[in-house]
Amino acid sequence: MAFNVGLLGLGTVGAGTAEILLNPELRHPLLSEIAITRVGVRSLDKPRPIELPQNLLTTNLDDIVTDPTIDIVVEVIGGLEPARSLILKAIANGKHVVTANKAVIARYSEEIFDAANAAGVYVMIEAAVAGGIPVIQPLKQSLSVNRIQRITGIVNGTTNYILTRMQREGADFGEVLADAQRLGYAEADPTADVDGLDAADKIAILASLAFGGRIKLDDVYCEGIRHISAADIAYAEKLGFVIKLLATALREPPASPEDTTDHLQVRVHPTLLPKTHPLASVNDVYNAILVEADPVGQVMLFGRGAGMGPTASAVVSDIQNIVALLKSSGRNPDELHPLLACIHEHYCTISPMDELVTRFYARFLTQDMPGVIGKIGTCFGQHDVSLESVVQIGFQNNLAEIVVVTHDVREGNFRAALADIRSLQGLAEIPSVLRVL
Ligand code: HSE
């Protein structure tokens, strides 16, 4: 007997999912045992990317999540509500759930996974992070025998596309964003992408899987790319870097042998990345995730992070995984598979940004007068900030432009030095401050 899928949403991802399930030839034979039996849509009359028998469609999404003949509910409507409530109702009705909804999972994972574990059903989220790149299953399974030290990702295609074009064309953020919106690479409201919120949802999910605990989204530092200028990209290039929006999660080493607390850093911000770094050549809309773990070393996953085909590939892989498990364990398993269920109970401790130790890049505009570079250097020195390089590049509107790269410093010390520098006579502006990997 086939496994029945109820699809909530027939937009881009829903249509891509149906396309794969309706055309199983030359794919895994398990797919031919999966049937789409109901599809929830907002309106019955809208033109759709795929033709489905009209009798499958309904505008009553509640009917799908309560339908006793459905085994797996696939939520691809996006947004927080009604997606969250429908997922919870599906779980309460004993359905397994596949969702591409990073926003819901990053905010409500405790509620959703507690409910799923109590109900004995799976909630699978491969499509929620980096679209077509298999990263959730590798973290849950093959990589989970390792001690994961660090995950560094380019997990937002829109911002990677914008930064890549700024780099290639020497253009400023605003003009590339407008063109990206015109071409359909950026949303009309680009906030979630360009302000780093989408990447923050994704790294919160990855950190939770990698480090075995829940992550409070509010603790994830999030800085977007609106303030990146063509000038910074050009200076970074001269210094041997590219600028990428990186999502990072890492486990800090214990402060002392007695310290048993797990301290994580989980953050999203634009970063100067050495051109030799494996992520530096990930361009355009592509995503990539670099996992560093013991003993496997570096593993990099690369691919398309969005779009119909890639996201549908991830959704269907989750459906197939559930079907494979149900075939071997029975449709109502007594126990969930330990590598596929999410059983985290505690929240991880995320270190405050002031404690972060990193290199910084800063650009200063100053009056062209004797001693300014010396005074800036003195302020840094007074706060224990050691400088790797100081260059006066040229002039902008009669102001001298000075670019500084520090050695590794505590972020709190660096910020304190900047506060002193801001009050220096002759200092006109600090147009940019960026972290350097
Ligand atoms: N808006 C996201 C991006 C894709 O630009 O990568 C969906 O998460």
CSV table of C-alpha atoms and ligand atoms in Angstrom, one decimal:
chain,number,residue,atom,x,y,z
A,1,MET,CA,0.0,0.0,0.0
A,2,ALA,CA,1.4,3.4,-1.0
A,3,PHE,CA,2.5,6.0,1.6
A,4,ASN,CA,0.2,9.0,1.3
A,5,VAL,CA,1.5,12.6,1.3
A,6,GLY,CA,-0.6,15.7,1.9
A,7,LEU,CA,1.1,18.8,0.5
A,8,LEU,CA,0.5,22.1,2.2
A,9,GLY,CA,1.3,24.7,-0.5
A,10,LEU,CA,1.7,24.4,-4.3
A,11,GLY,CA,4.0,27.3,-4.9
A,12,THR,CA,7.5,26.9,-6.3
A,13,VAL,CA,8.7,24.3,-3.8
A,14,GLY,CA,5.4,22.5,-3.6
A,15,ALA,CA,5.2,22.2,-7.4
A,16,GLY,CA,8.9,21.0,-7.6
A,17,THR,CA,8.1,18.4,-5.0
A,18,ALA,CA,5.0,17.2,-6.9
A,19,GLU,CA,7.1,17.1,-10.1
A,20,ILE,CA,9.6,14.7,-8.6
A,21,LEU,CA,7.0,12.5,-7.0
A,22,LEU,CA,4.8,12.3,-10.1
A,23,ASN,CA,7.9,11.4,-12.3
A,24,PRO,CA,9.7,8.7,-10.3
A,25,GLU,CA,11.4,7.0,-13.3
A,26,LEU,CA,15.2,6.7,-13.1
A,27,ARG,CA,15.1,7.8,-9.4
A,28,HIS,CA,15.1,5.6,-6.3
A,29,PRO,CA,12.4,2.8,-6.6
A,30,LEU,CA,11.0,3.8,-3.2
A,31,LEU,CA,9.5,7.0,-4.8
A,32,SER,CA,7.0,4.9,-6.8
A,33,GLU,CA,5.5,3.8,-3.4
A,34,ILE,CA,4.7,7.4,-2.5
A,35,ALA,CA,1.4,9.1,-3.6
A,36,ILE,CA,0.3,12.7,-3.3
A,37,THR,CA,-3.3,12.4,-2.2
A,38,ARG,CA,-4.2,15.9,-1.1
A,39,VAL,CA,-2.8,19.4,-1.9
A,40,GLY,CA,-3.7,22.5,0.1
A,41,VAL,CA,-3.8,25.7,-1.8
A,42,ARG,CA,-5.0,29.3,-1.1
A,43,SER,CA,-7.2,29.5,-4.1
A,44,LEU,CA,-8.5,26.8,-6.5
A,45,ASP,CA,-8.6,29.0,-9.6
A,46,LYS,CA,-5.0,30.3,-9.6
A,47,PRO,CA,-2.7,29.3,-12.6
A,48,ARG,CA,-0.1,26.9,-11.2
A,49,PRO,CA,3.4,25.8,-12.2
A,50,ILE,CA,2.2,22.2,-12.4
A,51,GLU,CA,-1.1,20.6,-13.4
A,52,LEU,CA,-2.6,18.3,-10.8
A,53,PRO,CA,-6.0,16.6,-10.8
A,54,GLN,CA,-8.5,19.2,-9.5
A,55,ASN,CA,-10.0,16.7,-7.1
A,56,LEU,CA,-6.7,16.6,-5.1
A,57,LEU,CA,-6.8,20.3,-4.4
A,58,THR,CA,-8.5,21.9,-1.3
A,59,THR,CA,-8.4,25.3,0.3
A,60,ASN,CA,-9.1,23.7,3.7
A,61,LEU,CA,-5.6,23.0,5.0
A,62,ASP,CA,-7.0,21.7,8.3
A,63,ASP,CA,-8.7,18.8,6.4
A,64,ILE,CA,-5.2,17.7,5.2
A,65,VAL,CA,-3.5,17.7,8.6
A,66,THR,CA,-6.4,15.7,10.2
A,67,ASP,CA,-7.0,13.3,7.3
A,68,PRO,CA,-6.6,9.8,8.7
A,69,THR,CA,-5.4,8.4,5.4
A,70,ILE,CA,-2.4,10.7,5.2
A,71,ASP,CA,1.0,9.5,6.5
A,72,ILE,CA,3.2,12.5,5.8
A,73,VAL,CA,2.3,16.2,5.8
A,74,VAL,CA,4.7,18.3,3.7
A,75,GLU,CA,4.6,22.0,4.8
A,76,VAL,CA,5.9,24.3,2.1
A,77,ILE,CA,3.7,27.4,2.6
A,78,GLY,CA,6.4,29.3,4.5
A,79,GLY,CA,5.8,32.1,7.0
A,80,LEU,CA,5.2,31.7,10.7
A,81,GLU,CA,1.4,31.3,10.7
A,82,PRO,CA,-0.6,29.3,9.9
A,83,ALA,CA,2.5,27.1,9.1
A,84,ARG,CA,3.4,26.6,12.8
A,85,SER,CA,-0.2,25.7,13.9
A,86,LEU,CA,-0.6,23.3,10.9
A,87,ILE,CA,2.6,21.5,11.7
A,88,LEU,CA,1.6,21.1,15.4
A,89,LYS,CA,-1.9,19.9,14.4
A,90,ALA,CA,-0.4,17.4,11.9
A,91,ILE,CA,1.8,16.1,14.7
A,92,ALA,CA,-1.1,15.9,17.1
A,93,ASN,CA,-2.9,13.8,14.5
A,94,GLY,CA,0.0,11.4,14.3
A,95,LYS,CA,1.4,12.6,10.9
A,96,HIS,CA,5.1,12.7,10.1
A,97,VAL,CA,6.1,16.2,8.9
A,98,VAL,CA,8.5,17.4,6.3
A,99,THR,CA,9.0,21.2,6.3
A,100,ALA,CA,11.2,23.7,4.4
A,101,ASN,CA,10.3,26.3,7.0
A,102,LYS,CA,13.5,27.6,8.6
A,103,ALA,CA,11.8,30.5,10.3
A,104,VAL,CA,9.3,28.2,12.2
A,105,ILE,CA,12.0,25.7,13.1
A,106,ALA,CA,14.5,28.3,14.3
A,107,ARG,CA,11.8,29.8,16.6
A,108,TYR,CA,9.6,27.0,17.7
A,109,SER,CA,11.9,23.9,17.6
A,110,GLU,CA,11.3,23.2,21.3
A,111,GLU,CA,7.5,23.2,20.9
A,112,ILE,CA,7.6,21.2,17.6
A,113,PHE,CA,10.2,18.6,18.5
A,114,ASP,CA,8.8,18.0,22.0
A,115,ALA,CA,5.4,17.4,20.4
A,116,ALA,CA,6.8,15.2,17.7
A,117,ASN,CA,8.8,13.1,20.2
A,118,ALA,CA,5.7,12.7,22.4
A,119,ALA,CA,3.6,11.7,19.4
A,120,GLY,CA,6.3,9.3,18.0
A,121,VAL,CA,6.5,11.1,14.6
A,122,TYR,CA,9.4,12.5,12.6
A,123,VAL,CA,9.8,16.2,11.7
A,124,MET,CA,12.3,16.4,8.9
A,125,ILE,CA,14.0,19.7,7.9
A,126,GLU,CA,16.6,19.1,5.1
A,127,ALA,CA,15.1,21.8,2.9
A,128,ALA,CA,15.1,24.4,5.7
A,129,VAL,CA,18.9,25.1,5.4
A,130,ALA,CA,20.8,25.6,2.1
A,131,GLY,CA,18.1,24.2,-0.2
A,132,GLY,CA,19.5,21.4,-2.3
A,133,ILE,CA,22.7,20.9,-0.3
A,134,PRO,CA,22.4,17.8,1.9
A,135,VAL,CA,23.6,19.2,5.2
A,136,ILE,CA,21.0,18.3,7.8
A,137,GLN,CA,21.3,14.5,7.3
A,138,PRO,CA,25.1,14.6,7.2
A,139,LEU,CA,25.2,16.4,10.5
A,140,LYS,CA,22.6,14.0,12.0
A,141,GLN,CA,24.3,10.9,10.6
A,142,SER,CA,27.7,10.5,8.9
A,143,LEU,CA,29.4,13.5,10.6
A,144,SER,CA,27.9,13.0,14.0
A,145,VAL,CA,30.6,10.5,15.1
A,146,ASN,CA,33.0,13.5,15.0
A,147,ARG,CA,33.5,16.2,17.6
A,148,ILE,CA,32.4,19.2,15.6
A,149,GLN,CA,34.6,22.3,16.2
A,150,ARG,CA,33.2,24.8,13.7
A,151,ILE,CA,30.7,25.3,11.0
A,152,THR,CA,31.2,28.2,8.6
A,153,GLY,CA,28.6,28.8,5.9
A,154,ILE,CA,27.5,31.0,3.1
A,155,VAL,CA,23.9,30.1,3.5
A,156,ASN,CA,22.1,33.0,1.8
A,157,GLY,CA,22.1,33.1,-1.9
A,158,THR,CA,20.7,36.6,-2.3
A,159,THR,CA,23.5,38.3,-0.3
A,160,ASN,CA,26.1,36.1,-2.0
A,161,TYR,CA,24.8,37.2,-5.4
A,162,ILE,CA,24.8,40.9,-4.3
A,163,LEU,CA,28.4,40.8,-2.8
A,164,THR,CA,29.7,38.8,-5.8
A,165,ARG,CA,28.3,41.5,-8.2
A,166,MET,CA,29.6,44.3,-6.0
A,167,GLN,CA,33.0,42.7,-6.2
A,168,ARG,CA,33.0,42.1,-10.0
A,169,GLU,CA,31.5,45.4,-11.0
A,170,GLY,CA,33.0,47.7,-8.3
A,171,ALA,CA,29.3,48.8,-7.7
A,172,ASP,CA,27.7,50.0,-4.5
A,173,PHE,CA,25.1,48.0,-2.5
A,174,GLY,CA,22.1,50.0,-3.4
A,175,GLU,CA,22.5,49.8,-7.1
A,176,VAL,CA,23.2,46.1,-7.1
A,177,LEU,CA,20.2,45.4,-4.8
A,178,ALA,CA,17.9,47.3,-7.1
A,179,ASP,CA,19.1,45.4,-10.1
A,180,ALA,CA,18.9,42.1,-8.2
A,181,GLN,CA,15.3,42.9,-7.4
A,182,ARG,CA,14.5,43.8,-11.0
A,183,LEU,CA,16.0,40.4,-12.1
A,184,GLY,CA,14.2,38.4,-9.4
A,185,TYR,CA,17.3,37.5,-7.4
A,186,ALA,CA,16.2,39.6,-4.4
A,187,GLU,CA,12.7,39.9,-2.9
A,188,ALA,CA,10.8,43.2,-3.1
A,189,ASP,CA,11.2,43.3,0.7
A,190,PRO,CA,14.8,42.1,1.0
A,191,THR,CA,15.1,42.6,4.8
A,192,ALA,CA,15.3,38.9,5.8
A,193,ASP,CA,18.1,38.3,3.3
A,194,VAL,CA,20.2,41.5,3.4
A,195,ASP,CA,20.0,42.0,7.2
A,196,GLY,CA,21.2,38.5,7.8
A,197,LEU,CA,18.0,37.2,9.5
A,198,ASP,CA,17.5,34.3,7.1
A,199,ALA,CA,21.2,33.3,7.6
A,200,ALA,CA,20.7,33.5,11.4
A,201,ASP,CA,17.7,31.1,11.3
A,202,LYS,CA,19.8,28.7,9.3
A,203,ILE,CA,22.9,28.8,11.5
A,204,ALA,CA,20.8,28.4,14.6
A,205,ILE,CA,19.4,25.2,13.1
A,206,LEU,CA,22.9,23.9,12.1
A,207,ALA,CA,24.4,24.8,15.4
A,208,SER,CA,21.7,22.9,17.3
A,209,LEU,CA,22.4,19.8,15.2
A,210,ALA,CA,26.2,20.1,15.3
A,211,PHE,CA,26.5,20.9,19.1
A,212,GLY,CA,23.6,18.8,20.4
A,213,GLY,CA,21.5,21.5,22.1
A,214,ARG,CA,18.9,24.1,21.5
A,215,ILE,CA,19.8,27.6,20.4
A,216,LYS,CA,17.9,30.7,21.3
A,217,LEU,CA,17.6,32.7,18.2
A,218,ASP,CA,17.7,35.9,20.2
A,219,ASP,CA,21.3,35.0,21.3
A,220,VAL,CA,22.5,34.8,17.7
A,221,TYR,CA,24.4,37.9,16.7
A,222,CYS,CA,23.1,39.1,13.3
A,223,GLU,CA,24.6,41.8,11.1
A,224,GLY,CA,23.7,42.2,7.4
A,225,ILE,CA,25.4,43.6,4.4
A,226,ARG,CA,23.6,47.0,3.8
A,227,HIS,CA,26.7,49.0,5.1
A,228,ILE,CA,29.2,47.2,2.9
A,229,SER,CA,30.6,49.7,0.3
A,230,ALA,CA,32.4,49.4,-3.0
A,231,ALA,CA,35.4,51.1,-1.3
A,232,ASP,CA,35.6,48.3,1.4
A,233,ILE,CA,35.4,45.6,-1.2
A,234,ALA,CA,38.2,47.3,-3.2
A,235,TYR,CA,40.4,47.7,-0.1
A,236,ALA,CA,39.7,44.1,1.0
A,237,GLU,CA,40.7,42.9,-2.5
A,238,LYS,CA,44.0,44.9,-2.3
A,239,LEU,CA,44.7,43.3,1.1
A,240,GLY,CA,44.1,39.8,-0.2
A,241,PHE,CA,40.5,39.3,1.0
A,242,VAL,CA,37.0,38.9,-0.3
A,243,ILE,CA,33.9,40.0,1.7
A,244,LYS,CA,31.3,37.3,2.3
A,245,LEU,CA,28.3,37.1,4.6
A,246,LEU,CA,29.4,34.3,6.9
A,247,ALA,CA,27.2,32.3,9.3
A,248,THR,CA,29.5,30.8,11.9
A,249,ALA,CA,28.9,28.4,14.8
A,250,LEU,CA,31.8,27.1,16.9
A,251,ARG,CA,32.5,25.4,20.2
A,252,GLU,CA,34.9,27.4,22.3
A,253,PRO,CA,37.6,25.5,24.1
A,254,PRO,CA,36.9,25.2,27.9
A,255,ALA,CA,38.4,28.2,29.9
A,256,SER,CA,40.0,25.8,32.4
A,257,PRO,CA,40.1,22.0,33.0
A,258,GLU,CA,37.3,22.4,35.6
A,259,ASP,CA,35.0,24.3,33.2
A,260,THR,CA,32.5,21.9,31.9
A,261,THR,CA,30.1,24.4,30.4
A,262,ASP,CA,29.6,24.2,26.7
A,263,HIS,CA,30.2,27.7,25.3
A,264,LEU,CA,29.3,28.4,21.7
A,265,GLN,CA,29.7,31.3,19.3
A,266,VAL,CA,26.8,31.5,16.9
A,267,ARG,CA,26.8,34.6,14.7
A,268,VAL,CA,26.1,36.1,11.2
A,269,HIS,CA,28.1,39.0,9.9
A,270,PRO,CA,30.0,40.1,6.8
A,271,THR,CA,33.6,38.9,7.1
A,272,LEU,CA,36.9,39.6,5.2
A,273,LEU,CA,37.9,36.1,4.1
A,274,PRO,CA,41.4,35.4,2.8
A,275,LYS,CA,41.2,34.7,-1.0
A,276,THR,CA,42.8,31.3,-0.3
A,277,HIS,CA,39.9,30.2,2.1
A,278,PRO,CA,37.8,27.4,0.6
A,279,LEU,CA,34.6,29.5,0.9
A,280,ALA,CA,36.2,32.5,-0.9
A,281,SER,CA,35.4,31.2,-4.3
A,282,VAL,CA,31.8,30.4,-3.6
A,283,ASN,CA,30.1,33.0,-5.7
A,284,ASP,CA,26.8,34.2,-7.2
A,285,VAL,CA,23.7,32.5,-5.7
A,286,TYR,CA,25.6,29.4,-4.6
A,287,ASN,CA,25.7,28.3,-0.9
A,288,ALA,CA,28.4,26.3,0.8
A,289,ILE,CA,29.0,25.0,4.3
A,290,LEU,CA,32.4,24.1,5.7
A,291,VAL,CA,32.4,21.7,8.6
A,292,GLU,CA,35.5,21.3,10.7
A,293,ALA,CA,35.5,18.4,13.0
A,294,ASP,CA,37.7,15.8,14.8
A,295,PRO,CA,38.9,13.5,13.3
A,296,VAL,CA,37.4,14.0,9.9
A,297,GLY,CA,39.0,17.4,9.3
A,298,GLN,CA,37.4,19.8,6.8
A,299,VAL,CA,34.3,18.8,4.8
A,300,MET,CA,32.8,21.3,2.4
A,301,LEU,CA,29.3,21.0,1.0
A,302,PHE,CA,28.5,23.2,-2.0
A,303,GLY,CA,25.4,23.7,-4.1
A,304,ARG,CA,22.3,25.7,-4.8
A,305,GLY,CA,20.6,27.0,-1.6
A,306,ALA,CA,17.2,27.9,-3.1
A,307,GLY,CA,15.0,27.4,-6.1
A,308,MET,CA,12.4,24.9,-7.2
A,309,GLY,CA,14.5,21.9,-8.1
A,310,PRO,CA,17.1,22.1,-5.3
A,311,THR,CA,14.6,22.7,-2.5
A,312,ALA,CA,12.3,20.0,-3.9
A,313,SER,CA,15.2,17.6,-4.0
A,314,ALA,CA,15.7,18.1,-0.2
A,315,VAL,CA,12.0,17.9,0.6
A,316,VAL,CA,11.6,14.6,-1.3
A,317,SER,CA,14.7,13.2,0.2
A,318,ASP,CA,13.1,13.7,3.7
A,319,ILE,CA,9.8,12.1,2.5
A,320,GLN,CA,11.8,9.2,1.2
A,321,ASN,CA,13.8,8.8,4.4
A,322,ILE,CA,10.6,8.6,6.4
A,323,VAL,CA,9.0,6.1,4.0
A,324,ALA,CA,12.2,3.9,4.2
A,325,LEU,CA,12.0,4.0,8.0
A,326,LEU,CA,8.2,3.2,8.1
A,327,LYS,CA,8.7,0.3,5.7
A,328,SER,CA,11.1,-1.3,8.1
A,329,SER,CA,9.6,-0.3,11.4
A,330,GLY,CA,5.9,-0.4,10.6
A,331,ARG,CA,3.7,2.7,10.1
A,332,ASN,CA,3.4,3.4,13.8
A,333,PRO,CA,6.9,2.9,15.1
A,334,ASP,CA,7.3,2.2,18.8
A,335,GLU,CA,10.5,4.1,18.9
A,336,LEU,CA,11.9,6.9,16.6
A,337,HIS,CA,15.2,6.2,14.8
A,338,PRO,CA,17.9,7.8,17.1
A,339,LEU,CA,19.8,9.3,14.2
A,340,LEU,CA,16.7,11.0,12.7
A,341,ALA,CA,14.7,12.3,15.7
A,342,CYS,CA,15.7,15.5,17.4
A,343,ILE,CA,16.0,14.8,21.1
A,344,HIS,CA,17.8,17.9,22.4
A,345,GLU,CA,16.7,19.0,25.9
A,346,HIS,CA,19.0,21.8,27.0
A,347,TYR,CA,19.7,25.2,25.6
A,348,CYS,CA,23.3,25.9,24.7
A,349,THR,CA,25.2,28.9,26.2
A,350,ILE,CA,26.1,31.4,23.6
A,351,SER,CA,29.1,33.7,24.4
A,352,PRO,CA,28.5,37.5,24.2
A,353,MET,CA,30.1,39.2,21.2
A,354,ASP,CA,32.4,41.3,23.5
A,355,GLU,CA,34.2,38.0,24.3
A,356,LEU,CA,34.8,37.1,20.7
A,357,VAL,CA,38.5,37.1,19.7
A,358,THR,CA,39.0,38.0,16.1
A,359,ARG,CA,40.8,40.2,13.7
A,360,PHE,CA,39.2,43.5,12.6
A,361,TYR,CA,39.4,45.7,9.6
A,362,ALA,CA,38.5,49.4,10.1
A,363,ARG,CA,38.5,52.3,7.7
A,364,PHE,CA,38.9,55.9,9.1
A,365,LEU,CA,38.5,59.3,7.5
A,366,THR,CA,40.7,61.9,9.2
A,367,GLN,CA,41.9,65.5,8.7
A,368,ASP,CA,45.3,65.3,7.0
A,369,MET,CA,47.3,66.6,9.9
A,370,PRO,CA,50.5,65.5,11.7
A,371,GLY,CA,50.1,62.8,14.3
A,372,VAL,CA,46.7,61.4,13.5
A,373,ILE,CA,47.9,57.9,12.6
A,374,GLY,CA,50.1,58.0,15.8
A,375,LYS,CA,47.1,58.9,18.0
A,376,ILE,CA,44.9,56.2,16.5
A,377,GLY,CA,47.7,53.7,17.1
A,378,THR,CA,48.1,54.9,20.7
A,379,CYS,CA,44.3,54.4,21.4
A,380,PHE,CA,44.5,50.9,20.1
A,381,GLY,CA,47.6,50.2,22.2
A,382,GLN,CA,46.0,51.5,25.4
A,383,HIS,CA,43.2,48.9,24.9
A,384,ASP,CA,45.6,46.0,24.2
A,385,VAL,CA,44.8,46.0,20.5
A,386,SER,CA,47.8,45.0,18.4
A,387,LEU,CA,47.8,46.2,14.7
A,388,GLU,CA,48.9,43.9,11.8
A,389,SER,CA,48.9,46.7,9.2
A,390,VAL,CA,48.1,50.4,8.9
A,391,VAL,CA,47.9,52.0,5.4
A,392,GLN,CA,47.0,55.4,4.3
A,393,ILE,CA,45.4,54.7,1.0
A,394,GLY,CA,44.6,58.2,-0.3
A,395,PHE,CA,42.1,61.0,0.0
A,396,GLN,CA,38.4,61.2,-0.1
A,397,ASN,CA,36.9,64.7,-0.1
A,398,ASN,CA,40.1,66.2,1.3
A,399,LEU,CA,40.1,63.6,4.1
A,400,ALA,CA,42.8,61.1,4.5
A,401,GLU,CA,41.6,57.5,4.3
A,402,ILE,CA,43.3,55.1,6.7
A,403,VAL,CA,42.8,51.4,6.7
A,404,VAL,CA,43.8,49.3,9.7
A,405,VAL,CA,43.8,45.5,10.2
A,406,THR,CA,44.4,44.2,13.7
A,407,HIS,CA,45.8,41.0,15.0
A,408,ASP,CA,43.4,38.8,17.0
A,409,VAL,CA,41.8,41.0,19.7
A,410,ARG,CA,38.9,40.7,22.2
A,411,GLU,CA,36.0,42.5,20.5
A,412,GLY,CA,35.2,44.3,23.7
A,413,ASN,CA,38.7,45.8,23.7
A,414,PHE,CA,38.5,46.8,20.1
A,415,ARG,CA,35.1,48.5,20.6
A,416,ALA,CA,36.5,50.4,23.6
A,417,ALA,CA,39.5,51.6,21.5
A,418,LEU,CA,37.1,52.7,18.8
A,419,ALA,CA,35.1,54.8,21.3
A,420,ASP,CA,38.3,56.6,22.3
A,421,ILE,CA,39.3,57.1,18.6
A,422,ARG,CA,35.9,58.6,17.8
A,423,SER,CA,36.6,61.5,20.2
A,424,LEU,CA,40.1,62.2,18.8
A,425,GLN,CA,40.6,65.7,17.3
A,426,GLY,CA,41.0,65.3,13.5
A,427,LEU,CA,38.9,62.1,13.3
A,428,ALA,CA,36.1,62.8,10.8
A,429,GLU,CA,34.4,59.4,10.5
A,430,ILE,CA,34.8,55.7,10.9
A,431,PRO,CA,32.8,54.5,7.8
A,432,SER,CA,33.4,50.8,8.3
A,433,VAL,CA,34.3,48.2,10.8
A,434,LEU,CA,34.4,44.5,9.7
A,435,ARG,CA,35.6,41.3,11.2
A,436,VAL,CA,38.4,39.4,9.4
A,437,LEU,CA,38.7,35.6,9.4
B,1,HSE,N1,16.2,33.7,0.5
B,1,HSE,C1,17.1,32.7,0.7
B,1,HSE,C2,18.4,33.0,0.0
B,1,HSE,C3,16.6,31.4,0.2
B,1,HSE,O1,18.5,34.0,-0.6
B,1,HSE,O2,19.3,32.2,0.1
B,1,HSE,C4,15.6,30.7,1.1
B,1,HSE,O3,16.2,30.5,2.3
